[in-house]
PDB file of C-alpha atoms in Angstrom:
ATOM      1  CA  UNK H1116      33.348 141.139  21.173  1.00 36.00           C
ATOM      2  CA  UNK H1117      35.588 141.084  24.204  1.00 42.00           C
ATOM      3  CA  UNK H1118      36.873 138.998  27.048  1.00 47.00           C
ATOM      4  CA  UNK H1119      34.372 138.604  29.870  1.00 40.00           C
ATOM      5  CA  UNK H1120      37.184 139.162  32.353  1.00 39.00           C
ATOM      6  CA  UNK H1121      40.888 139.476  31.838  1.00 48.00           C
ATOM      7  CA  UNK H1122      44.237 139.868  33.514  1.00 52.00           C
ATOM      8  CA  UNK H1123      47.008 141.846  31.898  1.00 50.00           C
ATOM      9  CA  UNK H1124      50.390 140.967  33.325  1.00 50.00           C
ATOM     10  CA  UNK H1125      53.435 143.117  32.491  1.00 48.00           C
ATOM     11  CA  UNK H1126      56.548 141.408  31.145  1.00 46.00           C
ATOM     12  CA  UNK H1127      58.645 142.815  33.992  1.00 44.00           C
ATOM     13  CA  UNK H1128      56.505 141.031  36.573  1.00 46.00           C
ATOM     14  CA  UNK H1129      57.514 137.684  35.129  1.00 45.00           C
ATOM     15  CA  UNK H1130      61.123 138.761  34.866  1.00 45.00           C
ATOM     16  CA  UNK H1131      61.350 139.590  38.561  1.00 46.00           C
ATOM     17  CA  UNK H1132      59.389 136.526  39.682  1.00 49.00           C
ATOM     18  CA  UNK H1133      61.505 134.174  37.612  1.00 49.00           C
ATOM     19  CA  UNK H1134      64.672 135.937  38.717  1.00 53.00           C
ATOM     20  CA  UNK H1135      63.649 135.581  42.351  1.00 55.00           C
ATOM     21  CA  UNK H1136      62.824 131.918  42.006  1.00 54.00           C
ATOM     22  CA  UNK H1137      66.029 131.157  40.155  1.00 52.00           C
ATOM     23  CA  UNK H1138      68.115 132.734  42.909  1.00 54.00           C
ATOM     24  CA  UNK H1139      66.524 130.424  45.486  1.00 61.00           C
ATOM     25  CA  UNK H1140      66.335 127.227  43.453  1.00 62.00           C
ATOM     26  CA  UNK H1141      69.092 124.724  42.860  1.00 76.00           C
ATOM     27  CA  UNK H1142      71.122 125.346  39.699  1.00 84.00           C
ATOM     28  CA  UNK H1143      69.990 123.151  36.818  1.00 84.00           C
ATOM     29  CA  UNK H1144      72.533 121.292  34.725  1.00 88.00           C
ATOM     30  CA  UNK H1145      72.210 121.110  30.954  1.00 90.00           C
ATOM     31  CA  UNK H1146      73.977 119.308  28.151  1.00 90.00           C
ATOM     32  CA  UNK H1147      74.738 121.807  25.405  1.00 92.00           C
ATOM     33  CA  UNK H1148      74.290 120.762  21.781  1.00 93.00           C
ATOM     34  CA  UNK H1149      75.037 122.881  18.728  1.00 93.00           C
ATOM     35  CA  UNK H1150      76.400 122.476  15.212  1.00 92.00           C
ATOM     36  CA  UNK H1151      79.788 121.487  16.644  1.00 93.00           C
ATOM     37  CA  UNK H1152      78.536 118.320  18.353  1.00 92.00           C
ATOM     38  CA  UNK H1153      75.562 116.885  16.532  1.00 92.00           C
ATOM     39  CA  UNK H1154      72.988 119.449  15.449  1.00 95.00           C
ATOM     40  CA  UNK H1155      72.889 120.476  11.808  1.00 96.00           C
ATOM     41  CA  UNK H1156      72.415 124.117  12.860  1.00 96.00           C
ATOM     42  CA  UNK H1157      72.377 125.961  16.178  1.00 95.00           C
ATOM     43  CA  UNK H1158      69.303 128.054  15.316  1.00 96.00           C
ATOM     44  CA  UNK H1159      66.210 126.007  16.268  1.00 95.00           C
ATOM     45  CA  UNK H1160      62.681 127.120  15.378  1.00 94.00           C
ATOM     46  CA  UNK H1161      60.558 124.204  16.622  1.00 96.00           C
ATOM     47  CA  UNK H1162      60.851 121.173  18.943  1.00 97.00           C
ATOM     48  CA  UNK H1163      58.550 118.128  19.033  1.00 97.00           C
ATOM     49  CA  UNK H1164      58.644 114.930  21.082  1.00 97.00           C
ATOM     50  CA  UNK H1165      56.857 112.152  19.202  1.00 97.00           C
ATOM     51  CA  UNK H1166      54.863 109.189  20.529  1.00 96.00           C
ATOM     52  CA  UNK H1167      57.997 107.017  20.562  1.00 95.00           C
ATOM     53  CA  UNK H1168      59.940 109.516  22.642  1.00 97.00           C
ATOM     54  CA  UNK H1169      62.199 110.818  19.890  1.00 97.00           C
ATOM     55  CA  UNK H1170      62.934 114.541  19.887  1.00 98.00           C
ATOM     56  CA  UNK H1171      62.627 116.414  16.592  1.00 98.00           C
ATOM     57  CA  UNK H1172      64.301 119.768  16.004  1.00 98.00           C
ATOM     58  CA  UNK H1173      63.445 122.071  13.136  1.00 97.00           C
ATOM     59  CA  UNK H1174      66.496 124.190  12.332  1.00 97.00           C
ATOM     60  CA  UNK H1175      67.611 126.670   9.704  1.00 96.00           C
ATOM     61  CA  UNK H1176      69.613 123.898   8.042  1.00 96.00           C
ATOM     62  CA  UNK H1177      67.711 120.630   8.204  1.00 97.00           C
ATOM     63  CA  UNK H1178      65.448 118.419  10.317  1.00 98.00           C
ATOM     64  CA  UNK H1179      67.125 116.680  13.278  1.00 98.00           C
ATOM     65  CA  UNK H1180      65.957 113.593  15.215  1.00 98.00           C
ATOM     66  CA  UNK H1181      67.526 112.835  18.614  1.00 97.00           C
ATOM     67  CA  UNK H1182      67.204 109.392  20.221  1.00 96.00           C
ATOM     68  CA  UNK H1183      68.918 110.299  23.494  1.00 94.00           C
ATOM     69  CA  UNK H1184      72.345 109.301  22.204  1.00 94.00           C
ATOM     70  CA  UNK H1185      72.862 110.762  18.760  1.00 95.00           C
ATOM     71  CA  UNK H1186      71.316 112.943  16.070  1.00 97.00           C
ATOM     72  CA  UNK H1187      69.988 111.815  12.706  1.00 97.00           C
ATOM     73  CA  UNK H1188      69.891 114.660  10.201  1.00 97.00           C
ATOM     74  CA  UNK H1189      67.494 114.925   7.261  1.00 97.00           C
ATOM     75  CA  UNK H1190      68.319 117.425   4.531  1.00 96.00           C
ATOM     76  CA  UNK H1191      66.949 118.349   1.160  1.00 95.00           C
ATOM     77  CA  UNK H1192      68.640 116.858  -1.904  1.00 92.00           C
ATOM     78  CA  UNK H1193      67.364 118.411  -5.099  1.00 82.00           C
ATOM     79  CA  UNK H1194      68.154 115.300  -7.126  1.00 79.00           C
ATOM     80  CA  UNK H1195      66.051 113.053  -4.854  1.00 86.00           C
ATOM     81  CA  UNK H1196      62.286 113.624  -4.638  1.00 86.00           C
ATOM     82  CA  UNK H1197      61.881 111.481  -1.517  1.00 92.00           C
ATOM     83  CA  UNK H1198      63.913 113.913   0.630  1.00 96.00           C
ATOM     84  CA  UNK H1199      62.535 116.845   2.626  1.00 96.00           C
ATOM     85  CA  UNK H1200      61.510 119.819   0.467  1.00 96.00           C
ATOM     86  CA  UNK H1201      63.647 122.423   2.268  1.00 96.00           C
ATOM     87  CA  UNK H1202      66.249 122.758   5.016  1.00 96.00           C
ATOM     88  CA  UNK H1203      64.520 125.830   6.482  1.00 97.00           C
ATOM     89  CA  UNK H1204      62.156 124.276   9.040  1.00 97.00           C
ATOM     90  CA  UNK H1205      59.485 126.375  10.760  1.00 95.00           C
ATOM     91  CA  UNK H1206      56.954 123.950  12.313  1.00 97.00           C
ATOM     92  CA  UNK H1207      56.546 120.239  13.136  1.00 98.00           C
ATOM     93  CA  UNK H1208      53.613 118.003  14.131  1.00 98.00           C
ATOM     94  CA  UNK H1209      52.840 114.275  14.338  1.00 98.00           C
ATOM     95  CA  UNK H1210      49.707 112.596  12.991  1.00 97.00           C
ATOM     96  CA  UNK H1211      47.812 109.649  14.502  1.00 96.00           C
ATOM     97  CA  UNK H1212      49.724 107.215  12.269  1.00 96.00           C
ATOM     98  CA  UNK H1213      53.002 108.555  13.753  1.00 96.00           C
ATOM     99  CA  UNK H1214      54.086 110.265  10.556  1.00 97.00           C
ATOM    100  CA  UNK H1215      56.008 113.505  11.108  1.00 98.00           C
ATOM    101  CA  UNK H1216      54.783 116.555   9.200  1.00 98.00           C
ATOM    102  CA  UNK H1217      57.185 119.426   8.627  1.00 98.00           C
ATOM    103  CA  UNK H1218      56.388 122.973   7.562  1.00 98.00           C
ATOM    104  CA  UNK H1219      59.089 124.868   5.707  1.00 97.00           C
ATOM    105  CA  UNK H1220      59.694 128.527   4.978  1.00 93.00           C
ATOM    106  CA  UNK H1221      59.039 128.692   1.266  1.00 93.00           C
ATOM    107  CA  UNK H1222      58.960 125.098   0.049  1.00 96.00           C
ATOM    108  CA  UNK H1223      55.668 123.838   1.420  1.00 96.00           C
ATOM    109  CA  UNK H1224      54.829 120.809   3.559  1.00 98.00           C
ATOM    110  CA  UNK H1225      56.726 117.527   3.944  1.00 98.00           C
ATOM    111  CA  UNK H1226      55.472 114.243   5.438  1.00 98.00           C
ATOM    112  CA  UNK H1227      58.085 111.868   6.884  1.00 98.00           C
ATOM    113  CA  UNK H1228      57.252 108.154   6.892  1.00 95.00           C
ATOM    114  CA  UNK H1229      59.245 106.554   9.721  1.00 88.00           C
ATOM    115  CA  UNK H1230      58.947 103.058   8.212  1.00 91.00           C
ATOM    116  CA  UNK H1231      60.343 103.929   4.787  1.00 93.00           C
ATOM    117  CA  UNK H1232      62.506 106.876   5.938  1.00 91.00           C
ATOM    118  CA  UNK H1233      61.135 108.828   2.961  1.00 95.00           C
ATOM    119  CA  UNK H1234      59.377 112.158   2.560  1.00 97.00           C
ATOM    120  CA  UNK H1235      56.292 113.056   0.562  1.00 97.00           C
ATOM    121  CA  UNK H1236      56.147 116.732  -0.345  1.00 97.00           C
ATOM    122  CA  UNK H1237      53.156 119.019  -0.877  1.00 97.00           C
ATOM    123  CA  UNK H1238      53.388 122.466  -2.443  1.00 97.00           C
ATOM    124  CA  UNK H1239      51.170 125.223  -3.782  1.00 97.00           C
ATOM    125  CA  UNK H1240      50.054 124.736  -7.367  1.00 97.00           C
ATOM    126  CA  UNK H1241      48.304 127.718  -8.963  1.00 95.00           C
ATOM    127  CA  UNK H1242      46.510 125.338 -11.342  1.00 96.00           C
ATOM    128  CA  UNK H1243      45.160 123.099  -8.539  1.00 97.00           C
ATOM    129  CA  UNK H1244      42.549 124.563  -6.174  1.00 95.00           C
ATOM    130  CA  UNK H1245      42.936 121.591  -3.798  1.00 96.00           C
ATOM    131  CA  UNK H1246      46.662 122.216  -3.251  1.00 97.00           C
ATOM    132  CA  UNK H1247      48.345 124.031  -0.361  1.00 97.00           C
ATOM    133  CA  UNK H1248      47.455 127.737  -0.386  1.00 94.00           C
ATOM    134  CA  UNK H1249      50.983 129.014   0.225  1.00 93.00           C
ATOM    135  CA  UNK H1250      54.450 127.467   0.581  1.00 96.00           C
ATOM    136  CA  UNK H1251      55.477 129.564   3.589  1.00 96.00           C
ATOM    137  CA  UNK H1252      54.219 127.555   6.585  1.00 96.00           C
ATOM    138  CA  UNK H1253      54.249 129.204   9.999  1.00 95.00           C
ATOM    139  CA  UNK H1254      52.285 126.791  12.243  1.00 97.00           C
ATOM    140  CA  UNK H1255      51.152 123.152  12.373  1.00 98.00           C
ATOM    141  CA  UNK H1256      48.710 121.405  14.723  1.00 98.00           C
ATOM    142  CA  UNK H1257      47.062 117.957  14.923  1.00 98.00           C
ATOM    143  CA  UNK H1258      43.602 118.106  16.503  1.00 97.00           C
ATOM    144  CA  UNK H1259      41.742 115.465  18.528  1.00 96.00           C
ATOM    145  CA  UNK H1260      40.166 114.010  15.379  1.00 96.00           C
ATOM    146  CA  UNK H1261      43.510 113.555  13.656  1.00 97.00           C
ATOM    147  CA  UNK H1262      43.101 116.450  11.237  1.00 97.00           C
ATOM    148  CA  UNK H1263      46.189 118.535  10.534  1.00 98.00           C
ATOM    149  CA  UNK H1264      45.879 122.313  10.590  1.00 98.00           C
ATOM    150  CA  UNK H1265      48.393 124.309   8.578  1.00 97.00           C
ATOM    151  CA  UNK H1266      49.026 127.982   9.150  1.00 95.00           C
ATOM    152  CA  UNK H1267      50.567 129.832   6.228  1.00 92.00           C
ATOM    153  CA  UNK H1268      51.525 133.408   5.479  1.00 87.00           C
ATOM    154  CA  UNK H1269      48.165 133.889   3.725  1.00 84.00           C
ATOM    155  CA  UNK H1270      45.439 131.692   5.244  1.00 89.00           C
ATOM    156  CA  UNK H1271      44.574 128.598   7.242  1.00 94.00           C
ATOM    157  CA  UNK H1272      44.527 125.115   5.670  1.00 96.00           C
ATOM    158  CA  UNK H1273      43.235 121.823   7.072  1.00 97.00           C
ATOM    159  CA  UNK H1274      43.637 118.263   5.759  1.00 98.00           C
ATOM    160  CA  UNK H1275      42.734 114.696   6.550  1.00 97.00           C
ATOM    161  CA  UNK H1276      46.221 113.117   6.508  1.00 96.00           C
ATOM    162  CA  UNK H1277      44.799 109.641   5.849  1.00 94.00           C
ATOM    163  CA  UNK H1278      42.900 110.712   2.724  1.00 95.00           C
ATOM    164  CA  UNK H1279      43.987 109.831  -0.806  1.00 94.00           C
ATOM    165  CA  UNK H1280      44.587 112.185  -2.437  1.00 95.00           C
ATOM    166  CA  UNK H1281      45.302 114.893   0.144  1.00 97.00           C
ATOM    167  CA  UNK H1282      42.900 117.836  -0.287  1.00 97.00           C
ATOM    168  CA  UNK H1283      43.733 121.167   1.339  1.00 97.00           C
ATOM    169  CA  UNK H1284      40.623 122.942   2.644  1.00 96.00           C
ATOM    170  CA  UNK H1285      41.227 126.676   3.049  1.00 94.00           C
ATOM    171  CA  UNK H1286      39.957 129.308   5.461  1.00 91.00           C
ATOM    172  CA  UNK H1287      40.792 133.012   5.070  1.00 84.00           C
ATOM    173  CA  UNK H1288      39.764 133.407   8.766  1.00 74.00           C
ATOM    174  CA  UNK H1289      38.450 136.989   8.415  1.00 60.00           C
ATOM    175  CA  UNK H1290      36.326 138.562   5.705  1.00 52.00           C
ATOM    176  CA  UNK H1291      37.157 142.195   6.469  1.00 51.00           C
ATOM    177  CA  UNK H1292      40.884 141.901   6.975  1.00 55.00           C
ATOM    178  CA  UNK H1293      43.668 140.189   5.077  1.00 56.00           C
ATOM    179  CA  UNK H1294      45.198 137.814   7.599  1.00 53.00           C
ATOM    180  CA  UNK H1295      48.964 137.548   7.448  1.00 66.00           C
ATOM    181  CA  UNK H1296      51.143 135.088   9.350  1.00 85.00           C
ATOM    182  CA  UNK H1297      49.383 132.540  11.565  1.00 92.00           C
ATOM    183  CA  UNK H1298      51.435 132.185  14.734  1.00 92.00           C
ATOM    184  CA  UNK H1299      49.755 129.287  16.539  1.00 95.00           C
ATOM    185  CA  UNK H1300      46.825 126.842  16.343  1.00 97.00           C
ATOM    186  CA  UNK H1301      45.230 125.027  19.286  1.00 97.00           C
ATOM    187  CA  UNK H1302      42.046 123.128  20.266  1.00 97.00           C
ATOM    188  CA  UNK H1303      40.132 123.486  23.536  1.00 96.00           C
ATOM    189  CA  UNK H1304      38.339 120.705  25.450  1.00 95.00           C
ATOM    190  CA  UNK H1305      35.063 121.488  23.664  1.00 95.00           C
ATOM    191  CA  UNK H1306      36.684 120.874  20.289  1.00 96.00           C
ATOM    192  CA  UNK H1307      36.781 124.537  19.281  1.00 96.00           C
ATOM    193  CA  UNK H1308      39.737 125.452  17.062  1.00 97.00           C
ATOM    194  CA  UNK H1309      41.662 128.589  18.045  1.00 96.00           C
ATOM    195  CA  UNK H1310      44.015 130.469  15.738  1.00 95.00           C
ATOM    196  CA  UNK H1311      46.455 133.215  16.686  1.00 93.00           C
ATOM    197  CA  UNK H1312      47.687 135.539  13.961  1.00 90.00           C
ATOM    198  CA  UNK H1313      49.156 138.944  13.277  1.00 86.00           C
ATOM    199  CA  UNK H1314      45.548 140.092  12.779  1.00 85.00           C
ATOM    200  CA  UNK H1315      44.299 138.829  16.161  1.00 88.00           C
ATOM    201  CA  UNK H1316      42.629 135.795  17.751  1.00 91.00           C
ATOM    202  CA  UNK H1317      40.059 133.695  15.870  1.00 93.00           C
ATOM    203  CA  UNK H1318      37.947 130.651  16.719  1.00 93.00           C
ATOM    204  CA  UNK H1319      35.486 128.205  15.184  1.00 94.00           C
ATOM    205  CA  UNK H1320      33.026 125.730  16.672  1.00 93.00           C
ATOM    206  CA  UNK H1321      33.714 122.029  16.004  1.00 94.00           C
ATOM    207  CA  UNK H1322      32.772 120.544  12.643  1.00 93.00           C
ATOM    208  CA  UNK H1323      32.351 116.973  11.460  1.00 91.00           C
ATOM    209  CA  UNK H1324      33.524 117.910   7.971  1.00 91.00           C
ATOM    210  CA  UNK H1325      36.648 119.696   6.798  1.00 93.00           C
ATOM    211  CA  UNK H1326      34.656 122.365   4.962  1.00 90.00           C
ATOM    212  CA  UNK H1327      32.214 123.110   7.783  1.00 92.00           C
ATOM    213  CA  UNK H1328      34.235 125.506   9.937  1.00 93.00           C
ATOM    214  CA  UNK H1329      33.351 129.167  10.366  1.00 91.00           C
ATOM    215  CA  UNK H1330      35.935 131.365  12.048  1.00 92.00           C
ATOM    216  CA  UNK H1331      35.182 134.609  13.864  1.00 90.00           C
ATOM    217  CA  UNK H1332      37.438 137.121  15.519  1.00 89.00           C
ATOM    218  CA  UNK H1333      37.615 137.424  19.308  1.00 89.00           C
ATOM    219  CA  UNK H1334      38.679 140.687  20.922  1.00 84.00           C
ATOM    220  CA  UNK H1335      41.026 140.054  23.840  1.00 81.00           C
ATOM    221  CA  UNK H1336      40.419 143.447  25.483  1.00 78.00           C
ATOM    222  CA  UNK H1337      38.477 146.612  24.729  1.00 76.00           C
ATOM    223  CA  UNK H1338      41.457 148.903  25.237  1.00 76.00           C
ATOM    224  CA  UNK H1339      43.889 146.905  23.085  1.00 74.00           C
ATOM    225  CA  UNK H1340      44.102 148.387  19.592  1.00 72.00           C
ATOM    226  CA  UNK H1341      46.910 146.270  18.124  1.00 71.00           C
ATOM    227  CA  UNK H1342      45.921 142.662  18.745  1.00 80.00           C
ATOM    228  CA  UNK H1343      48.701 140.780  16.959  1.00 86.00           C
ATOM    229  CA  UNK H1344      49.137 137.449  18.727  1.00 91.00           C
ATOM    230  CA  UNK H1345      52.742 136.485  19.433  1.00 92.00           C
ATOM    231  CA  UNK H1346      51.729 133.119  20.895  1.00 94.00           C
ATOM    232  CA  UNK H1347      49.033 131.503  23.024  1.00 95.00           C
ATOM    233  CA  UNK H1348      48.115 128.233  24.686  1.00 95.00           C
ATOM    234  CA  UNK H1349      45.249 126.568  26.564  1.00 95.00           C
ATOM    235  CA  UNK H1350      45.848 125.365  30.121  1.00 94.00           C
ATOM    236  CA  UNK H1351      44.435 122.365  32.028  1.00 93.00           C
ATOM    237  CA  UNK H1352      41.430 124.453  33.099  1.00 92.00           C
ATOM    238  CA  UNK H1353      40.668 125.220  29.427  1.00 94.00           C
ATOM    239  CA  UNK H1354      41.661 128.869  29.879  1.00 93.00           C
ATOM    240  CA  UNK H1355      43.372 130.764  27.110  1.00 94.00           C
ATOM    241  CA  UNK H1356      46.724 132.328  27.924  1.00 94.00           C
ATOM    242  CA  UNK H1357      47.531 134.856  25.214  1.00 93.00           C
ATOM    243  CA  UNK H1358      50.804 136.673  24.636  1.00 92.00           C
ATOM    244  CA  UNK H1359      50.520 139.834  22.551  1.00 89.00           C
ATOM    245  CA  UNK H1360      52.643 142.924  22.005  1.00 86.00           C
ATOM    246  CA  UNK H1361      50.436 144.610  24.628  1.00 85.00           C
ATOM    247  CA  UNK H1362      51.294 142.079  27.368  1.00 88.00           C
ATOM    248  CA  UNK H1363      50.042 138.738  28.652  1.00 90.00           C
ATOM    249  CA  UNK H1364      46.285 138.093  28.894  1.00 90.00           C
ATOM    250  CA  UNK H1365      44.835 135.245  30.974  1.00 90.00           C
ATOM    251  CA  UNK H1366      41.217 134.222  30.617  1.00 88.00           C
ATOM    252  CA  UNK H1367      39.474 133.987  33.994  1.00 82.00           C
ATOM    253  CA  UNK H1368      38.376 130.444  34.803  1.00 71.00           C
ATOM    254  CA  UNK H1369      34.700 129.826  34.163  1.00 62.00           C
ATOM    255  CA  UNK H1370      34.218 132.887  31.950  1.00 60.00           C
ATOM    256  CA  UNK H1371      33.510 132.433  28.255  1.00 60.00           C
ATOM    257  CA  UNK H1372      35.031 134.717  25.632  1.00 56.00           C
ATOM    258  CA  UNK H1373      32.048 136.348  23.952  1.00 43.00           C
TER     259      UNK H1373
END
């Protein structure tokens, strides 16, 4: 299994191109925010702009919402169950009902209801097979059908956020390798789900049901031995752009990955 065609672009190429452009372009002006003027912590892991235009920042010390004027900070309070499960935020997504879902590093998944300003928390339960597979969440994604995909340090989970109760469907991704750390999840225009991980790139054809997916590994290049995916995305032409420790790989337009 390999890319039909590929381009491998060295990191230095981008460094010099960006450096050259920046020297010719007008200097951009930024407002600087940190923990001295609004943010709960200066280390930010994830940023999301929701359907209402609010900006959400996942930090190492709480969830932050910015309305263009000021920050609202949400932090865990152990004595109150309706607060976020942890202050260590790793990933954020929004569902079709405009609830904000937050993945934490060690305390599971939290759903924020904007109307009630309360959180509902979901965690791994060794006695419940329908619960979250692992509490360390590394990636979140809402697909075109409103399903939420959850990448953990062990395997992939998917849920219907409107279901009652919430059932976590699990996918180990690969049968011959123990996948560790999912780095990103995306969907192409055909409805295929793509997953980047420390073990490589995986994909599944669309499915009407949550338990009908079947993931297979895709080799990004024949000469690449260590295929850990740092990040990837899908452009307007439905091409995959994959960043690995071996460089940047760009799928040629019109060529399928076989």
